[in-house]
């Protein structure tokens, strides 16, 4: 699994193992990687682990994110590189991803029936007011634009990953439920059919 070594003393941690998906770095307690240092912003940066490696992105931090001594906004990481979040120094030990597909234990409740919106689209299980727009290629979980994890590859090409198992997601095709026609719509079709010129039928 991808691993970072903490060089700065006094933080109470010596190594950080990244989990699949997005790992938020910051001073805030809700961050997956909490660095209790006054030069680190509450939400300082993100480390996204995927099959392609580790992608680092600064989230508008006050004191900046540095890679190899240069301030960066985003970059892929390689083993041996030096990172600084403010004045906190780390070394990239590994960028390998170990993927384990989650298994559902026996006795778990069956998934709930999907909710269909008024538009005819399937609703996101976590945001029922929004339509599901992506589907995981492995666990088949569906999610909206707010749920899907977005990683930018070199060249600015986005990659979409599942929030549960971190595998790639595909955009869902929009499938609408056929809406029944009302009385006036049926009447309009009848009138148009009645006054169609015979030449138009050829």
Coordinates of N, CA and C in Angstrom, one line a residue:
X1 N 0.8 -1.2 0.0 CA 0.0 0.0 0.0 C 0.9 1.2 0.0
X2 N 0.4 2.3 -0.6 CA 1.2 3.6 -0.7 C 1.4 4.1 0.7
X3 N 2.6 4.6 0.9 CA 3.1 4.9 2.3 C 4.0 6.2 2.2
X4 N 3.7 7.1 3.2 CA 4.6 8.3 3.4 C 5.3 8.2 4.7
X5 N 6.5 8.7 4.8 CA 7.2 8.7 6.0 C 7.3 10.2 6.5
X6 N 7.0 10.4 7.8 CA 6.9 11.8 8.3 C 8.3 12.1 8.9
X7 N 8.9 13.1 8.4 CA 10.3 13.5 8.8 C 10.2 14.5 10.0
X8 N 9.2 15.4 10.0 CA 9.1 16.4 11.1 C 8.7 15.7 12.4
X9 N 9.5 16.1 13.4 CA 9.3 15.5 14.8 C 8.1 16.2 15.5
X10 N 7.6 15.6 16.5 CA 6.6 16.2 17.4 C 5.2 16.1 16.9
X11 N 4.9 15.4 15.8 CA 3.5 15.2 15.4 C 2.8 13.9 15.9
X12 N 3.6 13.1 16.5 CA 3.0 11.9 17.0 C 2.8 10.8 16.0
X13 N 3.2 11.0 14.8 CA 3.1 9.9 13.7 C 4.4 9.9 13.0
X14 N 4.8 8.7 12.6 CA 6.1 8.5 11.8 C 5.8 8.0 10.4
X15 N 4.7 7.4 10.2 CA 4.4 6.9 8.8 C 2.9 7.0 8.6
X16 N 2.5 7.2 7.3 CA 1.1 7.4 6.9 C 0.9 6.4 5.7
X17 N -0.1 5.5 5.9 CA -0.6 4.6 4.8 C -1.8 5.2 4.2
X18 N -1.8 5.3 2.9 CA -2.9 5.9 2.2 C -4.0 4.8 1.9
X19 N -5.2 5.2 2.0 CA -6.3 4.3 1.6 C -6.7 4.6 0.2
X20 N -7.4 3.7 -0.5 CA -7.9 3.9 -1.8 C -8.8 5.1 -1.8
X21 N -8.8 5.9 -2.9 CA -9.6 7.1 -3.0 C -8.9 8.3 -2.5
X22 N -9.7 9.3 -2.1 CA -9.1 10.6 -1.7 C -8.8 10.6 -0.3
X23 N -7.6 11.0 0.1 CA -7.2 11.2 1.5 C -6.9 12.7 1.7
X24 N -7.8 13.3 2.5 CA -7.6 14.7 2.8 C -6.5 15.0 3.8
X25 N -5.7 15.9 3.6 CA -4.6 16.3 4.5 C -4.8 17.7 5.1
X26 N -4.7 17.8 6.4 CA -4.9 19.1 7.0 C -4.8 19.0 8.5
X27 N -5.0 20.2 9.1 CA -5.0 20.3 10.6 C -6.3 19.9 11.2
X28 N -7.4 19.9 10.4 CA -8.7 19.6 10.9 C -8.9 18.2 11.3
X29 N -9.6 17.9 12.3 CA -9.8 16.5 12.8 C -10.6 15.6 11.9
X30 N -11.4 16.2 11.0 CA -12.1 15.4 10.0 C -11.3 15.0 8.8
X31 N -10.1 15.4 8.7 CA -9.2 15.0 7.6 C -8.7 13.5 7.9
X32 N -8.6 12.8 6.8 CA -8.0 11.4 6.9 C -6.6 11.4 7.4
X33 N -5.8 12.4 7.0 CA -4.5 12.6 7.5 C -4.4 13.9 8.3
X34 N -4.4 13.8 9.6 CA -4.4 15.0 10.4 C -3.0 15.3 10.9
X35 N -2.5 16.5 10.4 CA -1.2 17.0 10.8 C -1.3 18.2 11.7
X36 N -1.2 18.0 13.0 CA -1.4 19.0 14.0 C -0.2 20.0 14.0
X37 N -0.1 20.9 13.1 CA 1.0 21.8 13.0 C 0.4 23.2 12.5
X38 N 0.9 24.3 13.1 CA 0.3 25.6 12.9 C 0.6 26.1 11.5
X39 N 1.5 25.5 10.7 CA 1.7 25.9 9.3 C 0.9 25.1 8.3
X40 N 0.1 24.2 8.8 CA -0.8 23.4 8.0 C -2.2 23.9 8.0
X41 N -2.8 24.1 6.9 CA -4.2 24.6 6.9 C -5.2 23.6 7.3
X42 N -6.4 24.0 7.7 CA -7.4 23.1 8.2 C -7.7 22.0 7.2
X43 N -7.8 22.4 5.9 CA -7.8 21.4 4.8 C -6.8 21.9 3.8
X44 N -5.6 21.2 3.9 CA -4.4 21.7 3.2 C -4.3 21.2 1.8
X45 N -4.5 19.8 1.6 CA -4.3 19.2 0.3 C -5.0 17.9 0.3
X46 N -5.0 17.2 -0.9 CA -5.6 15.9 -1.1 C -4.5 14.9 -1.7
X47 N -4.5 13.7 -1.2 CA -3.7 12.7 -1.8 C -4.6 11.6 -2.3
X48 N -4.8 11.4 -3.6 CA -5.7 10.5 -4.2 C -5.0 9.2 -4.7
X49 N -5.3 8.1 -4.1 CA -4.7 6.8 -4.5 C -5.6 6.0 -5.4
X50 N -5.1 5.6 -6.5 CA -5.8 4.8 -7.5 C -4.9 3.8 -8.1
X51 N -5.4 3.1 -9.1 CA -4.6 2.1 -9.8 C -3.4 2.8 -10.5
X52 N -3.5 4.0 -10.9 CA -2.5 4.8 -11.6 C -1.4 5.3 -10.7
X53 N -1.6 5.3 -9.4 CA -0.6 5.8 -8.4 C -1.2 6.8 -7.5
X54 N -0.4 7.8 -7.0 CA -0.8 8.8 -6.0 C -0.8 10.1 -6.7
X55 N -1.9 10.8 -6.6 CA -2.0 12.2 -7.2 C -2.2 13.2 -6.1
X56 N -1.3 14.2 -6.0 CA -1.3 15.2 -5.0 C -1.9 16.5 -5.5
X57 N -2.8 17.1 -4.7 CA -3.4 18.3 -5.1 C -3.6 19.3 -4.0
X58 N -3.0 20.5 -4.1 CA -3.2 21.5 -3.1 C -4.6 22.1 -3.1
X59 N -5.2 22.3 -1.9 CA -6.6 22.8 -1.9 C -6.5 24.2 -1.4
X60 N -5.8 25.1 -2.1 CA -5.7 26.5 -1.7 C -5.2 26.7 -0.3
X61 N -4.2 26.0 0.1 CA -3.6 26.2 1.4 C -2.9 27.5 1.6
X62 N -2.8 28.0 2.8 CA -2.2 29.3 3.1 C -0.7 29.2 2.9
X63 N 0.0 28.2 3.4 CA 1.4 28.2 3.3 C 2.0 27.3 2.2
X64 N 1.1 26.7 1.4 CA 1.5 26.0 0.2 C 1.9 24.6 0.4
X65 N 1.9 23.9 -0.7 CA 2.4 22.5 -0.8 C 3.6 22.4 -1.7
X66 N 4.7 21.8 -1.3 CA 5.9 21.8 -2.0 C 6.3 20.3 -2.4
X67 N 6.8 20.2 -3.6 CA 7.3 18.9 -4.0 C 8.7 19.1 -4.6
X68 N 9.7 18.5 -3.9 CA 11.1 18.6 -4.3 C 11.6 20.1 -4.2
X69 N 11.0 20.8 -3.2 CA 11.4 22.2 -3.0 C 10.7 23.2 -3.8
X70 N 9.8 22.8 -4.8 CA 9.1 23.7 -5.6 C 7.6 23.7 -5.2
X71 N 7.0 24.9 -5.1 CA 5.6 25.0 -4.8 C 4.7 24.5 -6.0
X72 N 3.8 23.6 -5.7 CA 2.9 23.0 -6.8 C 1.5 23.1 -6.4
X73 N 0.6 23.0 -7.4 CA -0.8 22.9 -7.2 C -1.3 21.5 -7.3
X74 N -0.7 20.7 -8.2 CA -1.0 19.3 -8.4 C 0.1 18.6 -9.1
X75 N 0.2 17.3 -8.8 CA 1.3 16.5 -9.4 C 1.1 15.0 -9.0
X76 N 1.6 14.1 -9.9 CA 1.8 12.7 -9.6 C 3.0 12.6 -8.7
X77 N 3.0 11.6 -7.8 CA 4.1 11.4 -6.9 C 4.9 10.1 -7.3
X78 N 6.1 10.1 -7.0 CA 7.0 9.0 -7.2 C 7.8 8.7 -6.0
X79 N 8.2 7.4 -5.8 CA 8.9 7.0 -4.6 C 10.2 7.8 -4.5
X80 N 10.5 8.2 -3.2 CA 11.8 9.0 -3.0 C 11.6 10.5 -3.0
X81 N 10.4 11.0 -3.5 CA 10.2 12.4 -3.5 C 10.0 13.0 -2.1
X82 N 10.3 14.3 -2.0 CA 10.1 15.0 -0.7 C 8.9 15.9 -0.8
X83 N 8.0 15.8 0.1 CA 6.8 16.7 0.2 C 6.9 17.6 1.4
X84 N 6.3 18.8 1.3 CA 6.2 19.7 2.4 C 4.8 20.3 2.4
X85 N 4.0 20.1 3.5 CA 2.8 20.7 3.7 C 3.0 21.8 4.7
X86 N 3.2 23.1 4.3 CA 3.6 24.1 5.2 C 5.1 23.8 5.5
X87 N 5.3 23.6 6.8 CA 6.7 23.3 7.3 C 6.8 21.8 7.7
X88 N 5.8 21.0 7.4 CA 5.8 19.6 7.7 C 6.4 18.8 6.5
X89 N 7.5 18.1 6.8 CA 8.2 17.4 5.7 C 7.9 15.9 5.8
X90 N 7.7 15.3 4.6 CA 7.4 13.9 4.4 C 8.2 13.4 3.2
X91 N 8.4 12.1 3.2 CA 9.1 11.4 2.1 C 8.1 10.3 1.5
X92 N 8.1 10.2 0.2 CA 7.2 9.2 -0.4 C 8.0 7.9 -0.4
X93 N 7.5 6.9 0.3 CA 8.2 5.6 0.4 C 7.7 4.7 -0.7
X94 N 6.3 4.7 -1.0 CA 5.7 3.8 -2.0 C 4.5 4.5 -2.5
X95 N 4.2 4.2 -3.8 CA 2.9 4.7 -4.4 C 2.1 3.5 -4.9
X96 N 2.4 2.3 -4.5 CA 1.7 1.1 -4.9 C 0.3 1.1 -4.3
X97 N -0.7 0.6 -5.1 CA -2.1 0.5 -4.6 C -2.4 -1.0 -4.5
X98 N -2.9 -1.4 -3.3 CA -3.4 -2.7 -3.1 C -4.9 -2.7 -3.1
X99 N -5.5 -3.3 -4.1 CA -7.0 -3.2 -4.2 C -7.6 -4.4 -3.7
X100 N -8.6 -4.3 -2.8 CA -9.4 -5.4 -2.3 C -10.9 -5.0 -2.6
X101 N -11.6 -5.9 -3.3 CA -13.0 -5.7 -3.6 C -13.8 -6.0 -2.3
X102 N -14.6 -5.1 -1.8 CA -15.3 -5.4 -0.6 C -16.4 -6.5 -0.8
X103 N -16.5 -7.3 0.2 CA -17.5 -8.4 0.1 C -18.6 -8.1 1.1
X104 N -19.8 -8.4 0.7 CA -21.0 -8.2 1.6 C -21.1 -9.4 2.6
X105 N -21.2 -9.1 3.9 CA -21.3 -10.2 4.8 C -22.7 -10.7 4.8
X106 N -22.8 -12.0 5.2 CA -24.2 -12.6 5.3 C -24.9 -11.9 6.4
X107 N -26.2 -11.7 6.2 CA -27.0 -11.1 7.2 C -27.2 -9.6 7.0
X108 N -26.4 -9.1 6.0 CA -26.6 -7.6 5.7 C -28.0 -7.4 5.1
X109 N -28.6 -6.3 5.3 CA -29.9 -6.1 4.7 C -29.8 -5.9 3.2
X110 N -30.8 -6.4 2.5 CA -30.7 -6.3 1.0 C -30.8 -4.8 0.6
X111 N -30.1 -4.5 -0.5 CA -30.1 -3.1 -1.0 C -31.6 -2.6 -1.2
X112 N -31.8 -1.3 -0.9 CA -33.2 -0.8 -1.1 C -33.5 -0.6 -2.5
X113 N -34.8 -0.7 -2.8 CA -35.2 -0.5 -4.2 C -34.9 0.9 -4.7
X114 N -34.4 1.1 -5.9 CA -34.1 2.4 -6.4 C -35.2 3.3 -6.5
X115 N -35.0 4.6 -6.2 CA -36.0 5.6 -6.2 C -36.0 6.3 -7.6
X116 N -37.2 6.4 -8.2 CA -37.3 7.0 -9.5 C -37.9 8.4 -9.4
X117 N -37.1 9.4 -9.9 CA -37.5 10.8 -9.8 C -38.7 11.1 -10.8
X118 N -39.2 12.3 -10.7 CA -40.3 12.7 -11.5 C -39.9 12.7 -13.0
X119 N -38.6 13.0 -13.2 CA -38.1 13.0 -14.6 C -38.0 11.6 -15.2
X120 N -38.1 10.6 -14.4 CA -37.9 9.2 -14.9 C -36.6 8.7 -14.7
X121 N -35.6 9.5 -14.2 CA -34.3 9.0 -13.9 C -34.1 8.4 -12.5
X122 N -33.2 7.5 -12.4 CA -33.0 6.9 -11.1 C -32.2 7.9 -10.1
X123 N -32.7 7.9 -8.9 CA -32.1 8.9 -7.9 C -30.8 8.3 -7.3
X124 N -29.9 9.2 -6.9 CA -28.7 8.8 -6.2 C -29.1 8.3 -4.8
X125 N -28.6 7.1 -4.3 CA -29.0 6.6 -3.0 C -28.6 7.5 -1.9
X126 N -27.6 8.3 -2.0 CA -27.1 9.2 -0.9 C -27.7 10.6 -1.1
X127 N -28.1 11.0 -2.3 CA -28.7 12.3 -2.5 C -30.0 12.1 -3.3
X128 N -31.1 11.7 -2.7 CA -32.3 11.3 -3.4 C -32.9 12.4 -4.3
X129 N -32.5 13.7 -4.0 CA -33.0 14.7 -4.8 C -32.3 14.9 -6.2
X130 N -31.2 14.2 -6.3 CA -30.3 14.3 -7.5 C -30.4 13.0 -8.3
X131 N -30.2 13.1 -9.6 CA -30.2 11.9 -10.5 C -28.8 11.2 -10.4
X132 N -28.8 9.9 -10.4 CA -27.6 9.1 -10.5 C -27.0 9.2 -11.9
X133 N -25.7 9.6 -12.0 CA -25.1 9.9 -13.3 C -23.9 8.9 -13.6
X134 N -23.4 8.2 -12.6 CA -22.3 7.3 -12.7 C -22.6 6.0 -12.1
X135 N -21.9 4.9 -12.6 CA -22.1 3.6 -12.1 C -20.7 2.9 -12.0
X136 N -20.4 2.3 -10.9 CA -19.1 1.7 -10.7 C -19.0 0.4 -11.6
X137 N -17.8 0.2 -12.2 CA -17.6 -0.9 -13.1 C -17.4 -2.2 -12.3
X138 N -17.2 -2.2 -11.0 CA -16.9 -3.4 -10.2 C -18.1 -3.7 -9.2
X139 N -18.4 -2.7 -8.3 CA -19.4 -3.0 -7.3 C -20.8 -2.6 -7.7
X140 N -20.9 -1.9 -8.9 CA -22.1 -1.5 -9.5 C -22.9 -0.5 -8.7
X141 N -22.3 0.2 -7.7 CA -22.9 1.2 -7.0 C -23.2 2.4 -8.0
X142 N -24.3 3.1 -7.8 CA -24.6 4.2 -8.6 C -24.5 5.5 -7.8
X143 N -24.2 6.6 -8.4 CA -23.9 7.8 -7.6 C -24.1 9.0 -8.5
X144 N -24.3 10.2 -7.9 CA -24.5 11.4 -8.6 C -23.2 12.1 -8.8
X145 N -23.2 13.3 -9.4 CA -21.9 14.1 -9.7 C -21.3 14.5 -8.4
X146 N -22.1 14.7 -7.3 CA -21.6 15.1 -6.0 C -20.8 14.0 -5.3
X147 N -21.2 12.7 -5.6 CA -20.6 11.6 -4.9 C -19.3 11.0 -5.6
X148 N -19.3 11.1 -6.9 CA -18.2 10.4 -7.6 C -16.9 11.1 -7.3
X149 N -15.8 10.3 -7.2 CA -14.5 10.9 -7.0 C -13.8 11.2 -8.4
X150 N -13.3 12.4 -8.5 CA -12.7 12.8 -9.8 C -11.2 13.0 -9.6
X151 N -10.4 12.3 -10.5 CA -9.0 12.4 -10.5 C -8.6 13.0 -11.9
X152 N -7.7 14.0 -11.9 CA -7.2 14.5 -13.1 C -5.9 13.9 -13.5
X153 N -5.9 13.3 -14.7 CA -4.6 12.8 -15.2 C -3.8 13.8 -15.8
X154 N -2.5 13.5 -16.2 CA -1.7 14.4 -16.9 C -2.3 14.8 -18.2
X155 N -2.3 16.1 -18.4 CA -3.0 16.6 -19.6 C -4.4 17.1 -19.3
X156 N -4.8 17.0 -18.0 CA -6.1 17.5 -17.6 C -7.3 16.6 -17.9
X157 N -7.0 15.3 -18.3 CA -8.1 14.4 -18.5 C -8.7 13.9 -17.2
X158 N -10.0 14.0 -17.0 CA -10.5 13.5 -15.7 C -10.8 12.0 -15.7
X159 N -10.6 11.4 -14.6 CA -11.0 10.0 -14.4 C -11.9 9.9 -13.2
X160 N -13.0 9.1 -13.3 CA -14.0 9.0 -12.3 C -13.9 7.7 -11.6
X161 N -13.9 7.8 -10.2 CA -13.8 6.6 -9.4 C -14.9 6.5 -8.3
X162 N -15.2 5.2 -8.0 CA -16.2 4.9 -7.0 C -15.9 5.4 -5.6
X163 N -16.8 5.9 -4.9 CA -16.6 6.4 -3.5 C -16.5 5.2 -2.6
X164 N -16.9 4.0 -2.9 CA -16.9 2.9 -2.0 C -15.7 2.0 -2.2
X165 N -15.4 1.6 -3.5 CA -14.3 0.7 -3.7 C -13.2 1.3 -4.5
X166 N -13.3 2.5 -5.0 CA -12.3 3.3 -5.7 C -12.0 2.8 -7.1
X167 N -12.8 1.9 -7.6 CA -12.6 1.4 -9.0 C -13.2 2.4 -10.0
X168 N -12.8 2.3 -11.2 CA -13.3 3.3 -12.2 C -14.8 3.2 -12.4
X169 N -15.4 4.4 -12.6 CA -16.9 4.5 -12.9 C -17.1 4.9 -14.3
X170 N -18.3 4.5 -14.8 CA -18.7 4.9 -16.2 C -19.9 5.8 -16.1
X171 N -20.0 6.8 -17.0 CA -21.2 7.6 -17.0 C -22.4 6.8 -17.5
X172 N -23.5 7.0 -16.7 CA -24.8 6.3 -17.0 C -25.5 7.0 -18.2
X173 N -26.1 6.2 -19.1 CA -26.9 6.7 -20.1 C -28.2 7.2 -19.5
X174 N -28.7 8.3 -20.0 CA -30.0 8.8 -19.5 C -31.1 8.0 -20.0
X175 N -31.9 7.3 -19.1 CA -33.0 6.5 -19.6 C -34.2 7.1 -18.9
X176 N -35.1 7.6 -19.6 CA -36.4 8.2 -19.1 C -37.5 7.3 -19.2
X177 N -38.4 7.3 -18.2 CA -39.6 6.5 -18.3 C -40.6 7.1 -19.3
X178 N -41.2 6.3 -20.1 CA -42.1 6.9 -21.1 C -43.3 7.5 -20.4
X179 N -43.5 8.8 -20.7 CA -44.6 9.5 -20.1 C -45.9 9.4 -21.0
X180 N -47.0 9.1 -20.3 CA -48.3 9.0 -21.0 C -48.8 10.3 -21.5
X181 N -49.3 10.3 -22.7 CA -49.8 11.5 -23.3 C -51.1 11.9 -22.7
X182 N -51.3 13.2 -22.5 CA -52.6 13.7 -22.0 C -53.6 13.8 -23.1
X183 N -54.9 14.2 -22.8 CA -56.0 14.3 -23.7 C -55.6 15.2 -24.9
X184 N -55.1 16.4 -24.6 CA -54.9 17.4 -25.6 C -53.7 17.0 -26.5
X185 N -52.7 16.3 -26.0 CA -51.7 15.8 -26.9 C -52.2 14.7 -27.8
X186 N -53.1 13.8 -27.3 CA -53.7 12.8 -28.2 C -54.5 13.5 -29.3
X187 N -55.3 14.6 -28.9 CA -56.1 15.3 -29.8 C -55.3 15.9 -30.9
X188 N -54.2 16.5 -30.5 CA -53.3 17.1 -31.5 C -52.8 16.1 -32.5
X189 N -52.4 14.9 -32.0 CA -51.9 13.9 -32.9 C -53.0 13.5 -33.9
X190 N -54.3 13.4 -33.4 CA -55.4 13.0 -34.2 C -55.7 14.0 -35.3
X191 N -55.6 15.3 -35.0 CA -55.9 16.4 -35.9 C -54.8 16.4 -37.0
X192 N -53.5 16.3 -36.6 CA -52.4 16.3 -37.5 C -52.6 15.1 -38.5
X193 N -53.0 13.9 -38.0 CA -53.2 12.8 -38.8 C -54.3 13.0 -39.8
X194 N -55.4 13.6 -39.4 CA -56.6 13.8 -40.2 C -56.2 14.8 -41.4
X195 N -55.4 15.8 -41.2 CA -55.2 16.8 -42.2 C -53.8 16.6 -42.9
X196 N -53.3 15.4 -42.8 CA -52.1 15.1 -43.5 C -52.4 14.9 -45.0
X197 N -51.6 15.5 -45.9 CA -51.9 15.4 -47.3 C -51.5 14.0 -47.8
X198 N -52.2 13.4 -48.7 CA -51.9 12.1 -49.2 C -50.5 12.0 -49.7
X199 N -50.0 13.1 -50.3 CA -48.6 13.0 -50.9 C -47.6 12.8 -49.8
X200 N -47.9 13.3 -48.5 CA -46.9 13.1 -47.4 C -46.8 11.7 -47.0
X201 N -47.8 10.8 -47.4 CA -47.8 9.4 -46.9 C -46.9 8.6 -47.8
X202 N -46.5 9.1 -49.0 CA -45.7 8.3 -49.9 C -44.3 8.2 -49.4

